[in-house]
Short mmCIF file of C-alpha atoms in Angstrom, two decimals:
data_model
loop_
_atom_site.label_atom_id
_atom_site.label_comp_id
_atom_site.label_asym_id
_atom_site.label_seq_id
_atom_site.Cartn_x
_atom_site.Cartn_y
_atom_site.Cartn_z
CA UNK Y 1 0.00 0.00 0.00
CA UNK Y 2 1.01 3.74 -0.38
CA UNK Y 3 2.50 5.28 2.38
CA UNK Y 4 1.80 8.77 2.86
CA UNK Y 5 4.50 11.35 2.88
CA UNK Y 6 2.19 14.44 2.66
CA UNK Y 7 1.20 16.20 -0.14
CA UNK Y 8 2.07 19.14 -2.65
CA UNK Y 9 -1.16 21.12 -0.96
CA UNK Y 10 -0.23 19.67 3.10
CA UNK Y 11 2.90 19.70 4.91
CA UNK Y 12 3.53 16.49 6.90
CA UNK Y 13 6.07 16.44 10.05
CA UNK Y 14 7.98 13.47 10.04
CA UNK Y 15 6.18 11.87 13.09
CA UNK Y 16 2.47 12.79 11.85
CA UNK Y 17 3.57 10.50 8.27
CA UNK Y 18 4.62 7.96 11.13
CA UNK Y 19 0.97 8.24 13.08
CA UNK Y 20 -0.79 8.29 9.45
CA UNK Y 21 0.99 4.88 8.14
CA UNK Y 22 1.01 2.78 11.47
CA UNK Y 23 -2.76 3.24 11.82
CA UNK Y 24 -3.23 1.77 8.70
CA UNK Y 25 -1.03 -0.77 8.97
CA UNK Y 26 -2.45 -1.69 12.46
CA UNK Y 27 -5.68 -1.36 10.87
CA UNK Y 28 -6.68 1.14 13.45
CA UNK Y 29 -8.56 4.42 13.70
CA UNK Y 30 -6.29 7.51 13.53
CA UNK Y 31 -7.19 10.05 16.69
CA UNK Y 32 -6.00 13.25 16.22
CA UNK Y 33 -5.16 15.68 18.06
CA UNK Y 34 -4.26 19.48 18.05
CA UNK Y 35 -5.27 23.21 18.38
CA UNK Y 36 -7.99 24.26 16.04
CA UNK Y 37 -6.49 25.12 12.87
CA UNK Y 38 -3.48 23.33 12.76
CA UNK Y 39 -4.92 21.13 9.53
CA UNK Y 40 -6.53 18.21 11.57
CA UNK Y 41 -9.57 18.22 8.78
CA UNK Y 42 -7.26 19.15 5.84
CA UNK Y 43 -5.28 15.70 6.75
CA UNK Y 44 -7.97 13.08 5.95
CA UNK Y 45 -8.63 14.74 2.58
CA UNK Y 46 -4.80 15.32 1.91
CA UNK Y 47 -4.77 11.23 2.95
CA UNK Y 48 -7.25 10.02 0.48
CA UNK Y 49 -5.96 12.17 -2.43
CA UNK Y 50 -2.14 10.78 -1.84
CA UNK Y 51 -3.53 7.42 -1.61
CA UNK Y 52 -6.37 7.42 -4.47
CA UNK Y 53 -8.97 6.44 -2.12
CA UNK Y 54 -12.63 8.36 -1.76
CA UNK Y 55 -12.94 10.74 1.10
CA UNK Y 56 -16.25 9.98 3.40
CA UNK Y 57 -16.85 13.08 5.51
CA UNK Y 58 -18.95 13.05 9.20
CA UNK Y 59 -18.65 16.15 10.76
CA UNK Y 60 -20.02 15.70 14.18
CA UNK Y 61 -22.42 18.22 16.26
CA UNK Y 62 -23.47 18.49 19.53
CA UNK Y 63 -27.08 17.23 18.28
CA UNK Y 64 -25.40 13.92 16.57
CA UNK Y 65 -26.15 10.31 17.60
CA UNK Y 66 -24.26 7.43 16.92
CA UNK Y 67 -26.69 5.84 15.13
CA UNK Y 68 -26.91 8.95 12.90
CA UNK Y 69 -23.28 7.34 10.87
CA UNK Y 70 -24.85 3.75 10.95
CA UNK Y 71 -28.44 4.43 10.05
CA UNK Y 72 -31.60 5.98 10.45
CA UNK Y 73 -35.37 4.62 10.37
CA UNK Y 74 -37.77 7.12 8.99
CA UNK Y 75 -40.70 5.97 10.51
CA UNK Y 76 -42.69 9.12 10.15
CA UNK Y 77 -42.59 8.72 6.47
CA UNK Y 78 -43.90 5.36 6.66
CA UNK Y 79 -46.60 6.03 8.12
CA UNK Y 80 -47.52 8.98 6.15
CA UNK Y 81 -47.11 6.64 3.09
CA UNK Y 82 -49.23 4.04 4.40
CA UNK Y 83 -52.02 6.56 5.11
CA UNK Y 84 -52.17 7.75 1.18
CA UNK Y 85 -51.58 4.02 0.37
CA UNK Y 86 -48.63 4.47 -1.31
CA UNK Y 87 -47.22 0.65 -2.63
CA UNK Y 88 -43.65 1.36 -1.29
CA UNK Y 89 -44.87 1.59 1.99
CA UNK Y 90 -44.86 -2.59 1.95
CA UNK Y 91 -40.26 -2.52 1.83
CA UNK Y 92 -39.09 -1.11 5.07
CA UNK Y 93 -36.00 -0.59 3.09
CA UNK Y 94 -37.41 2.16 1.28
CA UNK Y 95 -37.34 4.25 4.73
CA UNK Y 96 -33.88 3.15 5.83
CA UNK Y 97 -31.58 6.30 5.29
CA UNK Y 98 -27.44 4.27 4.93
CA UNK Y 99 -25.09 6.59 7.28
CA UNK Y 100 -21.64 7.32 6.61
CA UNK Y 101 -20.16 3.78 8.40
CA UNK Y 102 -22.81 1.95 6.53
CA UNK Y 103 -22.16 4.00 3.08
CA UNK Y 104 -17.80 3.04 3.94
CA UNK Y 105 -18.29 -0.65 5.03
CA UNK Y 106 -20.32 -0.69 1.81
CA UNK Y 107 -17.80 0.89 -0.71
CA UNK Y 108 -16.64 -1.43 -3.58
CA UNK Y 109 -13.07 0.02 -2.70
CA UNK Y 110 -11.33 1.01 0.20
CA UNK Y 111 -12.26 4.27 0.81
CA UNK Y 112 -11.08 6.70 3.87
CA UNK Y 113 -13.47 8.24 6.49
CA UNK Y 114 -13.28 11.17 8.04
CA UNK Y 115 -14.99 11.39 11.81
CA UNK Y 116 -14.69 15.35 12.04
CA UNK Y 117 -14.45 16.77 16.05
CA UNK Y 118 -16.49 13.96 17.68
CA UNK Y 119 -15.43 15.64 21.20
CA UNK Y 120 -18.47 17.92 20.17
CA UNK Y 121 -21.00 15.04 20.90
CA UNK Y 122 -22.49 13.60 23.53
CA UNK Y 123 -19.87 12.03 26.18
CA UNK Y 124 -21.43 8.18 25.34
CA UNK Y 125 -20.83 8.88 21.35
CA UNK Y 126 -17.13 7.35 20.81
CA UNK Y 127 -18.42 4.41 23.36
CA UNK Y 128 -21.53 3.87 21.13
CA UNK Y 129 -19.53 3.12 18.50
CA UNK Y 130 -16.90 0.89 20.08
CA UNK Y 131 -18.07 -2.48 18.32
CA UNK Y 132 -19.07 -0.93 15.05
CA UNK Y 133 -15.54 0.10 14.58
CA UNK Y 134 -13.65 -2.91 16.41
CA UNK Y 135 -15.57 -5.52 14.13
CA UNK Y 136 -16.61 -3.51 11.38
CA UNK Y 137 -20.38 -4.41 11.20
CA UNK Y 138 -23.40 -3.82 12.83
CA UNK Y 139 -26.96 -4.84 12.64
CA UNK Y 140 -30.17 -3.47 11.25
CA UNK Y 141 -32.80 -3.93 13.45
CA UNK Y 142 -36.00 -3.14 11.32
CA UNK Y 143 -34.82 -5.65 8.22
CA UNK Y 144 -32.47 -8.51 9.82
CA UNK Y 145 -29.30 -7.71 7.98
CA UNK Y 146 -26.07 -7.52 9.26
CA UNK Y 147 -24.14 -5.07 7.16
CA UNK Y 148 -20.16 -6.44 7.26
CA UNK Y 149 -17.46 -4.23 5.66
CA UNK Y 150 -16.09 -5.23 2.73
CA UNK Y 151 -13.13 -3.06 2.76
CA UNK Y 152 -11.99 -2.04 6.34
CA UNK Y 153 -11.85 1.88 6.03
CA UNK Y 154 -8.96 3.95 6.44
CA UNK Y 155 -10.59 6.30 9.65
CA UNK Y 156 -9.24 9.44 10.80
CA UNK Y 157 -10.82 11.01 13.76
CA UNK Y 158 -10.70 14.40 14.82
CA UNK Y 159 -10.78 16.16 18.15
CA UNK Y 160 -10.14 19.55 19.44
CA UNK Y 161 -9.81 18.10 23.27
CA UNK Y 162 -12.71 20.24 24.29
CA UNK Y 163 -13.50 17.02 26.54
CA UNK Y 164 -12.12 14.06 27.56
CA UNK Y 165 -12.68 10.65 25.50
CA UNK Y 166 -13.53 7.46 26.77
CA UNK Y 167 -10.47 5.17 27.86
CA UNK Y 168 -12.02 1.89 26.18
CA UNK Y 169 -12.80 4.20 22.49
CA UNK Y 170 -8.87 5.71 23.51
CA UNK Y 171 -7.68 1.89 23.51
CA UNK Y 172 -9.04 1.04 20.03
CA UNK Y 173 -6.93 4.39 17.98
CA UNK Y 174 -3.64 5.33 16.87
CA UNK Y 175 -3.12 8.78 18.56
CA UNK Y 176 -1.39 11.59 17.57
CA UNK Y 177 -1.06 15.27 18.74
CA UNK Y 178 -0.44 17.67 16.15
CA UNK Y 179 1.64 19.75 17.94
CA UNK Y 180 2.01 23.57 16.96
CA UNK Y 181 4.54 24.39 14.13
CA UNK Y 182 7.84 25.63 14.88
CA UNK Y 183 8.83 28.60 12.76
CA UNK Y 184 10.74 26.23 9.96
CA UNK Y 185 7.69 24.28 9.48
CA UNK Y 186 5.55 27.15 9.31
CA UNK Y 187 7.69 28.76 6.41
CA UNK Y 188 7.14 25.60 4.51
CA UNK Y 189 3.43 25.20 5.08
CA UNK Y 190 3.30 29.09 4.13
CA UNK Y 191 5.48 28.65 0.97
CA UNK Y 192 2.80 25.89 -0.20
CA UNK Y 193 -0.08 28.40 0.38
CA UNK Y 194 2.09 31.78 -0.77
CA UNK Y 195 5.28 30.38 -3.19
CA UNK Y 196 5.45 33.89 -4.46
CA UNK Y 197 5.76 35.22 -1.18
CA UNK Y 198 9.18 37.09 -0.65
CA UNK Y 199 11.88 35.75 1.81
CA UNK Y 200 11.98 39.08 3.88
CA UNK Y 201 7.70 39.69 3.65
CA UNK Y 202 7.86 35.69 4.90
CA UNK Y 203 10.00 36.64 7.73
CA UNK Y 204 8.22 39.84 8.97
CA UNK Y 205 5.29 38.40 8.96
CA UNK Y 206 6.08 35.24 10.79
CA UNK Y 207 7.99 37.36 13.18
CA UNK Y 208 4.99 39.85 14.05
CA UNK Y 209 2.74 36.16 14.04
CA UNK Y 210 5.06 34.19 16.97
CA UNK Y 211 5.54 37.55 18.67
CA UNK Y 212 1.27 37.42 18.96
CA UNK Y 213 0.97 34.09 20.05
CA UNK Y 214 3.20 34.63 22.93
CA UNK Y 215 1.38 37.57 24.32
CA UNK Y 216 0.03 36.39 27.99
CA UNK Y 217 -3.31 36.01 28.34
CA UNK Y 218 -4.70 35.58 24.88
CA UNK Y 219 -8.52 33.57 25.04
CA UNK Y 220 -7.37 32.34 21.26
CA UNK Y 221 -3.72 32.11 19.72
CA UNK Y 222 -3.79 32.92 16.14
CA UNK Y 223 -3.97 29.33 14.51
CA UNK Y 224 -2.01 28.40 11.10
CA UNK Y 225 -5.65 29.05 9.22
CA UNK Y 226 -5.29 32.65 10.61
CA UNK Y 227 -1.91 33.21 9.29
CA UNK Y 228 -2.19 32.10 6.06
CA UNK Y 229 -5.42 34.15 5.52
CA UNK Y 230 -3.42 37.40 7.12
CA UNK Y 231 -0.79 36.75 4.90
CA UNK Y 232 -3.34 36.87 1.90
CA UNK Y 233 -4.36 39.93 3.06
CA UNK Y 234 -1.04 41.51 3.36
CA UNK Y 235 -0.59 40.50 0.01
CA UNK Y 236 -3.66 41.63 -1.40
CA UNK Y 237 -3.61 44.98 0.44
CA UNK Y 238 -0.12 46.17 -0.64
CA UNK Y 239 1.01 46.13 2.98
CA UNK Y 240 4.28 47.86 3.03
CA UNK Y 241 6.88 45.44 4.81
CA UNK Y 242 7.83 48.42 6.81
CA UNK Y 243 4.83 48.30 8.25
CA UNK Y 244 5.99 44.82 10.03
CA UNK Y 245 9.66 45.09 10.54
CA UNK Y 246 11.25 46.03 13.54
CA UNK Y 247 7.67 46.74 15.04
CA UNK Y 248 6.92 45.00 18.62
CA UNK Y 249 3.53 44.09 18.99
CA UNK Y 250 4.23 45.98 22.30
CA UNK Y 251 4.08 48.95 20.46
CA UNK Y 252 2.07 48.87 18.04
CA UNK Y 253 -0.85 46.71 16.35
CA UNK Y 254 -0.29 44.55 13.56
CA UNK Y 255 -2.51 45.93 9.93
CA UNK Y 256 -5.50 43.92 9.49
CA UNK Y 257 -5.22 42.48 13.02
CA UNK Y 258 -8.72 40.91 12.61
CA UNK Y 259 -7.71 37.94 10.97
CA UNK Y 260 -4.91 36.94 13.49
CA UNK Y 261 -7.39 37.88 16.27
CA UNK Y 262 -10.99 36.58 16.81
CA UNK Y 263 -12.48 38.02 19.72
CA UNK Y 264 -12.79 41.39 21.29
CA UNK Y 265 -11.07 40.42 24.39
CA UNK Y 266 -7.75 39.43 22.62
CA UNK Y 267 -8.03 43.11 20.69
CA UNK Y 268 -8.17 44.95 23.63
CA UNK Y 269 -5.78 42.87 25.10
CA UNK Y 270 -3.36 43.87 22.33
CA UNK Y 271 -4.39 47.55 22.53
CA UNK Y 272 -4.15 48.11 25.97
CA UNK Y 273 -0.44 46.36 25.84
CA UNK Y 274 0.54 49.06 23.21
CA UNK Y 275 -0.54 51.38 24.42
CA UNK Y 276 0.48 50.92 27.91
CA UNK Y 277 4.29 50.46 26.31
CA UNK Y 278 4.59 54.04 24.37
CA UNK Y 279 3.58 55.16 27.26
CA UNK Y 280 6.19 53.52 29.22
CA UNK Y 281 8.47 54.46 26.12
#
């Protein structure tokens, strides 16, 4: 099989190309890990274009039920149809909605599926699906079946740690923390998104980016989604470089701070710091 090595459009650290091909080699699910916007999502589509293999996509809310990515029974609809005597009323399968585990364990190919923040469900979601994914069927209770997969997925799950998972679900993955990029790694994840970026723009920018991230206090650190889109805007915008060297956040804001920062807390934050430091100065 393929190994993955990243992509032309993703930037892969050595160990997350490690975590990527031992879970499918173990034949595990991926867990993953990291702040939001350090590419968690971007990975299982990155995964299943470097490996050829169809992307299935579950993005999880806090309203979602387990049985929501196996199936659903749409018994309303029956009975509607029964009242207006409609003949497809008398094949229960015709009210049987696949989810996205049944529409995988299905697939004529191996395909890879995506189980997008499931920390946003209910606490007794990952243990809901603890069989499902360990033997890779389940059964449908209104027809009889047992639906079996005939290709074991490739699954990546996503989490953003907003609460803790289940120890028996943690036993059954391959985990891996995507931890936040150090400055090389950023420059190459930046040069993918901006190659006609200049050296000395690169390195004002990223420069002005760290120096936000550090500032005490902050409710939420710029992410890498936030600096590539500030970067864009720089770009777009005809931002001076001048306008980014040799400038401490301390005493000054960064242009077009609004797509670093995403609160009104964090601005003020910011604002108060520079202008508590000319003062100082």
């Amino acid at each position: 099989m393929t190994k993955f090595t990243g992509s032309e459009k993703y930037v892969a650290t050595d160990d997350l190309q490690l975590a990527v091909n031992a879970s499918v080699t173990l034949q595990r699910p991926l867990l993953i890990k990291g702040e939001p916007g350090t590419g968690k999502t971007m990975l299982a589509e990155e995964v299943a274009a470097a490996m050829g293999k169809k992307l299935l996509s579950w993005h999880i809310k806090s309203t979602t039920k387990a049985q929501q990515g196996l199936y659903e029974y749409d018994a309303v609809s029956r009975l509607r149809d029964s009242q207006l005597g409609d003949a497809k009323v008398h094949d229960i399968k015709n009210y049987i909605k696949q989810g996205m585990l049944w529409q995988a364990f299905n697939a004529e190919e191996q395909v890879v599926l995506l189980i997008d923040e499931i920390d946003k469900a209910d606490i007794e979601f990952p243990n809901d699906l603890l069989v499902e994914l360990d033997k890779m069927e389940f059964s449908v209770y209104e027809t009889g079946e047992t639906i079996k997969a005939i290709h074991r997925p490739i699954i990546i799950i996503t989490s953003n740690n907003e609460k803790e998972l289940p120890d028996a679900f943690l036993r059954r993955c391959f985990f891996h923390y995507i931890t936040f990029p150090d400055k090389k790694t950023m420059e190459a994840i930046i040069k993918v998104h901006h190659p006609e970026l200049k050296k000395n723009m690169l390195n004002a920018a990223l420069e002005v980016f760290f120096e936000v991230r550090e500032v005490p206090g902050l409710k939420k650190k710029p992410s890498t989604s936030e600096l590539i889109d500030w970067i864009k805007l720089l770009v777009a915008d005809d931002i001076p470089i001048e306008a980014l060297q040799n400038k401490s956040i301390k005493e000054a804001i960064p242009p077009l701070y609004g797509a670093l920062l995403k609160n009104e807390q964090d601005v003020h934050m910011l604002q108060k710091l520079a202008f508590m430091m000319r003062r100082q100065g």
